[in-house]
Tab-separated table of C-alpha atoms in Angstrom:
chain	number	residue	atom	x	y	z
Z	1	MET	CA	7.894	5.352	-15.284
Z	2	LYS	CA	10.773	3.416	-14.012
Z	3	LEU	CA	13.566	4.415	-11.795
Z	4	GLU	CA	17.104	3.196	-13.210
Z	5	GLY	CA	18.579	1.675	-10.318
Z	6	ILE	CA	21.037	3.045	-8.068
Z	7	HIS	CA	21.900	6.815	-8.802
Z	8	HIS	CA	24.330	7.049	-5.588
Z	9	VAL	CA	25.147	5.683	-2.211
Z	10	THR	CA	26.145	8.501	0.465
Z	11	ALA	CA	27.891	7.844	3.748
Z	12	ILE	CA	29.993	9.118	6.238
Z	13	THR	CA	33.383	9.464	7.236
Z	14	ALA	CA	35.331	11.004	9.992
Z	15	ASP	CA	38.733	11.712	7.736
Z	16	ALA	CA	38.517	13.017	4.234
Z	17	ALA	CA	42.111	12.235	3.956
Z	18	ARG	CA	42.068	8.627	4.723
Z	19	ASN	CA	38.701	8.369	2.895
Z	20	VAL	CA	40.381	9.499	-0.422
Z	21	SER	CA	43.339	6.876	-0.031
Z	22	PHE	CA	41.274	4.233	0.657
Z	23	TYR	CA	38.638	4.718	-1.749
Z	24	ALA	CA	40.688	6.278	-4.795
Z	25	GLY	CA	43.442	4.314	-3.859
Z	26	THR	CA	43.226	1.037	-2.424
Z	27	MET	CA	39.534	0.152	-4.255
Z	28	GLY	CA	40.759	1.977	-7.638
Z	29	LEU	CA	37.425	4.162	-7.838
Z	30	ARG	CA	38.310	7.800	-9.205
Z	31	LEU	CA	37.234	10.957	-7.096
Z	32	VAL	CA	35.280	12.654	-9.425
Z	33	LYS	CA	33.985	15.411	-7.517
Z	34	LYS	CA	35.489	17.369	-4.551
Z	35	THR	CA	32.541	19.577	-2.984
Z	36	VAL	CA	30.902	20.720	-0.192
Z	37	ASN	CA	27.708	19.320	1.438
Z	38	GLN	CA	24.863	21.577	0.196
Z	39	ASP	CA	23.024	21.448	3.670
Z	40	ASP	CA	26.395	22.243	5.480
Z	41	ALA	CA	28.715	23.766	3.400
Z	42	THR	CA	31.388	23.794	6.200
Z	43	VAL	CA	32.161	20.156	5.335
Z	44	TYR	CA	33.119	18.026	2.324
Z	45	HIS	CA	31.222	15.871	0.181
Z	46	LEU	CA	33.423	13.414	-1.937
Z	47	PHE	CA	32.338	11.591	-4.635
Z	48	TYR	CA	33.732	8.517	-6.177
Z	49	ALA	CA	32.878	6.559	-9.238
Z	50	ASP	CA	34.141	5.430	-12.979
Z	51	GLU	CA	35.887	7.444	-15.388
Z	52	LYS	CA	32.788	9.920	-16.330
Z	53	GLY	CA	31.306	9.768	-12.582
Z	54	SER	CA	28.401	7.815	-14.194
Z	55	PRO	CA	24.914	7.251	-12.365
Z	56	GLY	CA	24.846	3.595	-10.959
Z	57	ALA	CA	29.034	4.020	-10.033
Z	58	ASP	CA	28.857	6.864	-7.775
Z	59	LEU	CA	29.652	6.234	-3.867
Z	60	THR	CA	29.643	9.818	-1.916
Z	61	PHE	CA	30.856	10.733	1.314
Z	62	PHE	CA	29.756	13.666	3.758
Z	63	GLU	CA	33.173	14.345	6.124
Z	64	TYR	CA	32.505	15.215	9.783
Z	65	PRO	CA	36.029	15.260	10.857
Z	66	GLY	CA	36.209	13.394	14.262
Z	67	ALA	CA	32.627	11.817	14.486
Z	68	SER	CA	32.424	8.824	16.574
Z	69	LYS	CA	31.895	5.527	14.484
Z	70	GLY	CA	28.496	4.862	14.113
Z	71	HIS	CA	26.874	0.821	13.156
Z	72	ALA	CA	24.191	-0.144	11.020
Z	73	GLY	CA	20.325	-0.972	12.838
Z	74	ALA	CA	16.882	-1.371	11.730
Z	75	GLY	CA	15.905	1.344	9.095
Z	76	MET	CA	19.720	1.877	7.991
Z	77	VAL	CA	21.110	0.463	5.133
Z	78	HIS	CA	24.090	-2.031	6.353
Z	79	ARG	CA	25.619	-3.274	3.043
Z	80	ILE	CA	26.906	-2.035	-0.437
Z	81	VAL	CA	27.358	-4.430	-2.783
Z	82	TRP	CA	29.549	-3.804	-6.103
Z	83	ARG	CA	29.525	-5.664	-9.476
Z	84	VAL	CA	32.850	-7.399	-10.547
Z	85	ALA	CA	33.268	-9.338	-13.709
Z	86	SER	CA	34.919	-12.493	-13.144
Z	87	GLN	CA	35.846	-14.798	-9.635
Z	88	ASP	CA	39.425	-14.173	-10.602
Z	89	ALA	CA	38.249	-10.312	-9.877
Z	90	MET	CA	37.288	-11.674	-6.562
Z	91	PHE	CA	40.543	-13.168	-5.972
Z	92	PHE	CA	42.511	-10.397	-7.145
Z	93	TRP	CA	40.390	-8.118	-4.343
Z	94	GLY	CA	40.766	-10.427	-1.842
Z	95	GLU	CA	44.735	-10.418	-2.340
Z	96	ARG	CA	44.737	-6.708	-2.833
Z	97	LEU	CA	42.593	-5.769	0.086
Z	98	SER	CA	44.973	-8.091	2.135
Z	99	SER	CA	47.735	-6.683	1.274
Z	100	HIS	CA	46.736	-3.121	2.589
Z	101	GLY	CA	45.553	-4.477	5.873
Z	102	ILE	CA	41.954	-5.201	5.223
Z	103	ASP	CA	40.282	-8.434	6.109
Z	104	SER	CA	37.874	-9.860	3.985
Z	105	HIS	CA	36.047	-13.114	3.835
Z	106	LEU	CA	35.393	-14.938	0.365
Z	107	ASP	CA	33.178	-17.866	-1.084
Z	108	ASP	CA	32.032	-19.044	-3.767
Z	109	GLU	CA	29.564	-16.151	-4.454
Z	110	HIS	CA	30.681	-12.924	-2.680
Z	111	LEU	CA	34.030	-11.375	-1.145
Z	112	ARG	CA	32.706	-9.148	1.874
Z	113	PHE	CA	34.708	-6.693	3.988
Z	114	ARG	CA	34.767	-3.625	5.810
Z	115	ASP	CA	36.532	-0.171	4.977
Z	116	PHE	CA	38.958	1.252	7.827
Z	117	GLU	CA	35.318	2.951	9.707
Z	118	GLY	CA	33.288	-0.034	9.666
Z	119	LEU	CA	31.405	0.223	6.468
Z	120	GLU	CA	30.784	-3.151	4.718
Z	121	PHE	CA	30.737	-3.900	1.101
Z	122	GLU	CA	30.265	-6.785	-0.873
Z	123	LEU	CA	31.744	-8.161	-4.245
Z	124	ARG	CA	29.964	-10.162	-6.258
Z	125	VAL	CA	30.040	-11.533	-9.743
Z	126	VAL	CA	26.954	-10.639	-11.701
Z	127	GLU	CA	26.180	-11.600	-15.127
Z	128	THR	CA	24.246	-8.195	-16.997
Z	129	SER	CA	23.957	-6.803	-19.930
Z	130	ASP	CA	24.250	-3.326	-18.191
Z	131	PRO	CA	27.567	-1.416	-19.323
Z	132	PRO	CA	30.238	-2.028	-17.005
Z	133	LEU	CA	31.041	1.661	-15.080
Z	134	ARG	CA	35.311	1.112	-14.405
Z	135	ALA	CA	37.683	3.496	-13.275
Z	136	GLU	CA	41.297	3.749	-14.490
Z	137	HIS	CA	43.981	3.048	-11.749
Z	138	PRO	CA	47.551	2.254	-12.131
Z	139	GLU	CA	47.405	-0.824	-9.640
Z	140	VAL	CA	43.917	-2.310	-11.041
Z	141	PRO	CA	43.893	-4.286	-13.797
Z	142	SER	CA	40.747	-2.729	-16.077
Z	143	GLN	CA	39.358	-7.003	-16.160
Z	144	PHE	CA	39.442	-6.916	-12.422
Z	145	ALA	CA	37.991	-3.435	-11.564
Z	146	ILE	CA	34.780	-2.504	-9.563
Z	147	THR	CA	31.766	-2.302	-12.880
Z	148	GLY	CA	29.401	-0.253	-10.369
Z	149	PHE	CA	26.567	-1.009	-7.907
Z	150	ASP	CA	24.811	-3.932	-7.975
Z	151	GLY	CA	22.343	-3.055	-4.867
Z	152	VAL	CA	22.126	-2.252	-1.106
Z	153	ARG	CA	21.096	-4.430	1.538
Z	154	ALA	CA	18.949	-2.708	4.548
Z	155	TYR	CA	18.026	-3.737	7.999
Z	156	SER	CA	14.397	-4.355	8.970
Z	157	ALA	CA	12.283	-6.224	11.383
Z	158	ARG	CA	9.062	-5.333	9.070
Z	159	ALA	CA	10.123	-5.494	5.549
Z	160	ASP	CA	6.526	-6.767	4.419
Z	161	ASP	CA	5.609	-2.797	5.394
Z	162	SER	CA	7.787	-1.212	2.440
Z	163	ALA	CA	6.182	-3.710	-0.183
Z	164	THR	CA	3.109	-1.167	-1.050
Z	165	LEU	CA	5.394	1.739	-1.642
Z	166	LEU	CA	8.043	-0.397	-3.551
Z	167	ALA	CA	5.830	-2.236	-5.812
Z	168	THR	CA	2.798	-0.098	-5.896
Z	169	ILE	CA	4.449	3.467	-6.186
Z	170	LEU	CA	7.976	3.120	-7.041
Z	171	GLU	CA	7.499	-0.016	-9.399
Z	172	PHE	CA	10.142	-2.033	-7.946
Z	173	GLN	CA	9.803	-6.055	-9.020
Z	174	PRO	CA	9.719	-8.433	-6.266
Z	175	VAL	CA	12.680	-10.838	-6.773
Z	176	SER	CA	12.160	-12.828	-3.568
Z	177	ASP	CA	9.977	-12.570	0.005
Z	178	THR	CA	12.906	-9.645	1.060
Z	179	GLU	CA	14.831	-8.666	-2.144
Z	180	TRP	CA	13.437	-6.199	-4.890
Z	181	SER	CA	14.619	-5.193	-8.116
Z	182	SER	CA	14.749	-1.386	-9.543
Z	183	ARG	CA	15.430	-1.906	-13.642
Z	184	GLY	CA	14.408	0.889	-16.159
Z	185	SER	CA	15.701	1.063	-19.995
Z	186	GLU	CA	19.451	1.733	-19.382
Z	187	ARG	CA	20.351	0.049	-15.974
Z	188	GLY	CA	18.996	-1.617	-12.506
Z	189	SER	CA	19.847	-2.720	-9.169
Z	190	LEU	CA	18.852	-4.526	-6.268
Z	191	TYR	CA	17.503	-3.405	-2.687
Z	192	GLY	CA	17.271	-5.906	-0.327
Z	193	TYR	CA	16.598	-6.396	3.454
Z	194	ASP	CA	17.647	-8.380	6.462
Z	195	PHE	CA	16.806	-9.073	9.793
Z	196	PRO	CA	18.286	-6.263	12.302
Z	197	PRO	CA	20.762	-6.955	15.427
Z	198	ILE	CA	19.368	-6.638	18.735
Z	199	ASN	CA	21.019	-3.192	19.310
Z	200	ASP	CA	19.924	-0.058	17.836
Z	201	GLY	CA	21.715	1.704	15.147
Z	202	VAL	CA	24.143	4.714	15.662
Z	203	ALA	CA	24.489	7.056	12.819
Z	204	GLY	CA	27.984	7.822	12.527
Z	205	ALA	CA	31.458	7.445	10.751
Z	206	GLY	CA	31.229	4.113	8.752
Z	207	THR	CA	26.900	4.413	8.194
Z	208	VAL	CA	25.214	5.142	5.292
Z	209	HIS	CA	23.357	8.188	5.336
Z	210	HIS	CA	20.980	7.596	2.425
Z	211	VAL	CA	20.378	5.683	-0.876
Z	212	ALA	CA	19.507	7.622	-4.453
Z	213	TRP	CA	17.930	5.997	-7.099
Z	214	ALA	CA	18.192	7.392	-10.583
Z	215	CYS	CA	15.704	8.842	-12.744
Z	216	PRO	CA	15.714	10.341	-16.425
Z	217	THR	CA	15.375	14.229	-15.909
Z	218	GLN	CA	12.310	14.753	-17.781
Z	219	ASP	CA	10.432	12.426	-15.126
Z	220	HIS	CA	11.650	13.926	-12.150
Z	221	GLN	CA	8.670	16.012	-11.113
Z	222	ALA	CA	6.337	13.130	-12.174
Z	223	TRP	CA	7.692	10.831	-9.480
Z	224	ARG	CA	7.521	13.885	-6.810
Z	225	ASP	CA	3.825	14.355	-7.830
Z	226	LYS	CA	3.309	10.352	-7.665
Z	227	LEU	CA	4.691	10.209	-4.359
Z	228	SER	CA	2.868	13.120	-2.679
Z	229	ARG	CA	-0.194	11.990	-4.340
Z	230	ALA	CA	0.371	8.844	-2.374
Z	231	GLY	CA	0.386	10.413	0.946
Z	232	VAL	CA	4.112	10.023	0.677
Z	233	ASP	CA	6.245	13.099	2.717
Z	234	VAL	CA	8.231	14.186	0.322
Z	235	THR	CA	10.594	17.221	-0.250
Z	236	PRO	CA	10.059	19.429	-2.832
Z	237	VAL	CA	12.533	19.309	-5.912
Z	238	ILE	CA	15.894	20.403	-4.640
Z	239	ASP	CA	18.750	21.628	-7.304
Z	240	ARG	CA	21.790	20.355	-6.233
Z	241	PHE	CA	23.439	21.825	-9.442
Z	242	TYR	CA	24.719	18.364	-10.716
Z	243	PHE	CA	21.232	16.704	-10.378
Z	244	ARG	CA	17.983	17.468	-8.911
Z	245	SER	CA	16.915	15.311	-5.948
Z	246	ILE	CA	13.744	14.920	-3.870
Z	247	TYR	CA	13.813	13.171	-0.332
Z	248	PHE	CA	11.463	10.642	1.729
Z	249	ARG	CA	11.607	7.629	3.897
Z	250	GLU	CA	10.471	4.384	2.847
Z	251	PRO	CA	8.211	2.797	5.769
Z	252	SER	CA	11.280	0.544	7.038
Z	253	GLY	CA	12.989	3.701	7.674
Z	254	VAL	CA	15.621	4.137	5.293
Z	255	LEU	CA	15.953	7.710	3.579
Z	256	PHE	CA	15.624	7.285	-0.134
Z	257	GLU	CA	16.646	10.352	-2.870
Z	258	ILE	CA	15.487	10.156	-6.596
Z	259	ALA	CA	18.112	12.001	-8.349
Z	260	THR	CA	18.336	13.001	-11.751
Z	261	MET	CA	20.666	11.663	-14.317
Z	262	GLY	CA	21.981	14.873	-15.375
Z	263	PRO	CA	23.397	17.698	-15.929
Z	264	GLY	CA	26.412	15.545	-14.580
Z	265	PHE	CA	29.705	16.619	-12.857
Z	266	ASN	CA	31.323	18.057	-15.989
Z	267	SER	CA	28.462	21.012	-15.593
Z	268	ASP	CA	31.728	22.715	-14.204
Z	269	GLU	CA	34.584	20.774	-14.865
Z	270	PRO	CA	35.847	18.905	-17.992
Z	271	ILE	CA	35.735	15.185	-17.551
Z	272	GLU	CA	39.605	15.076	-17.536
Z	273	SER	CA	40.210	16.890	-14.798
Z	274	LEU	CA	37.106	15.912	-12.346
Z	275	GLY	CA	37.816	16.099	-8.866
Z	276	GLN	CA	41.183	18.177	-9.275
Z	277	ARG	CA	40.174	21.216	-7.489
Z	278	LEU	CA	37.437	22.294	-5.154
Z	279	SER	CA	34.390	22.665	-7.046
Z	280	LEU	CA	31.528	24.797	-5.778
Z	281	PRO	CA	27.950	25.124	-7.462
Z	282	PRO	CA	27.129	29.068	-7.993
Z	283	LYS	CA	25.466	29.827	-4.994
Z	284	PHE	CA	28.303	28.475	-2.867
Z	285	GLU	CA	30.995	30.130	-5.141
Z	286	HIS	CA	31.478	33.574	-2.399
Z	287	LEU	CA	32.483	30.922	0.010
Z	288	ARG	CA	35.580	30.011	-2.096
Z	289	SER	CA	37.997	31.573	0.227
Z	290	ARG	CA	36.810	30.982	3.436
Z	291	LEU	CA	35.932	27.118	2.732
Z	292	GLU	CA	39.813	26.695	0.916
Z	293	LYS	CA	41.502	27.881	4.420
Z	294	SER	CA	39.015	25.613	6.739
Z	295	LEU	CA	38.536	22.705	4.832
Z	296	THR	CA	41.620	20.026	4.977
Z	297	PRO	CA	43.697	19.959	2.257
Z	298	LEU	CA	43.555	16.961	-0.042
Z	299	PRO	CA	45.411	15.064	-2.392
Z	300	ASP	CA	44.749	15.011	-6.161
Z	301	PRO	CA	44.776	11.273	-6.839
Z	302	ARG	CA	45.682	11.630	-10.618
Z	303	SER	CA	49.010	13.479	-10.161
Z	304	GLN	CA	49.755	11.997	-6.676
Z	305	PRO	CA	48.617	8.187	-7.482
Z	306	LEU	CA	47.343	6.298	-4.068
Z	307	VAL	CA	48.232	3.014	-3.765
């Protein structure tokens, strides 16, 4: 069995409306699912990705209105790395971010910036055979669009503590002393470590909640069994309707999820209208009238372009 790189990365926001404006507007991603946190249905769970909501492109947010800003520390992901196709694409994004009031730093290898809540990103030119996962946006030419995740970086003072789980159980391949590759038959991505800052991390707006790794649906129970046999404290399989999930912490402290690559976001709405309405898995449908009154109204970026 092999994991197929990153499935999705989930972070926290305090402001869903501004979040939609930044990610579906400034960053040119597609809002592919507007739903609720299935562990706390009173708050949004927003998903941004390519046109089809593909695993490998999925950046998601839990909204906790008014949450204080957090910052990453040991045991937390501190940077999300996206792929772009060329150096010209990085120049494009540097200029676009600046025009939207976002500072960035560009060198020969990467463009780094933070969103309005401090969440850190890196754009990197990557030569790969992986299919590009692009969204369509009227202000972002296709050749400059983000093409999916390349990886994430976490803080750890003792990254070697995680080596056995990453190499032996999850079957990641070492790239260097502090970087690992997860690659299956369809896609791959990187997981890396940096030494942590002195101050402890604080969860909050602008921090990553967890990183999910993709697997074929038929392998999911086998992954849970393998982790359990190895003594990993892993959850039972949880049906998230759009995919199935298991959760556990890797030894450095980062919360991992293994999520299936299906059924997908078109389980309850057609691909052409993804993200245009509040989608609720069947077990939450009885809450619709209450949630539609309590959740903050959000624009549909496809009918009200955010630029």
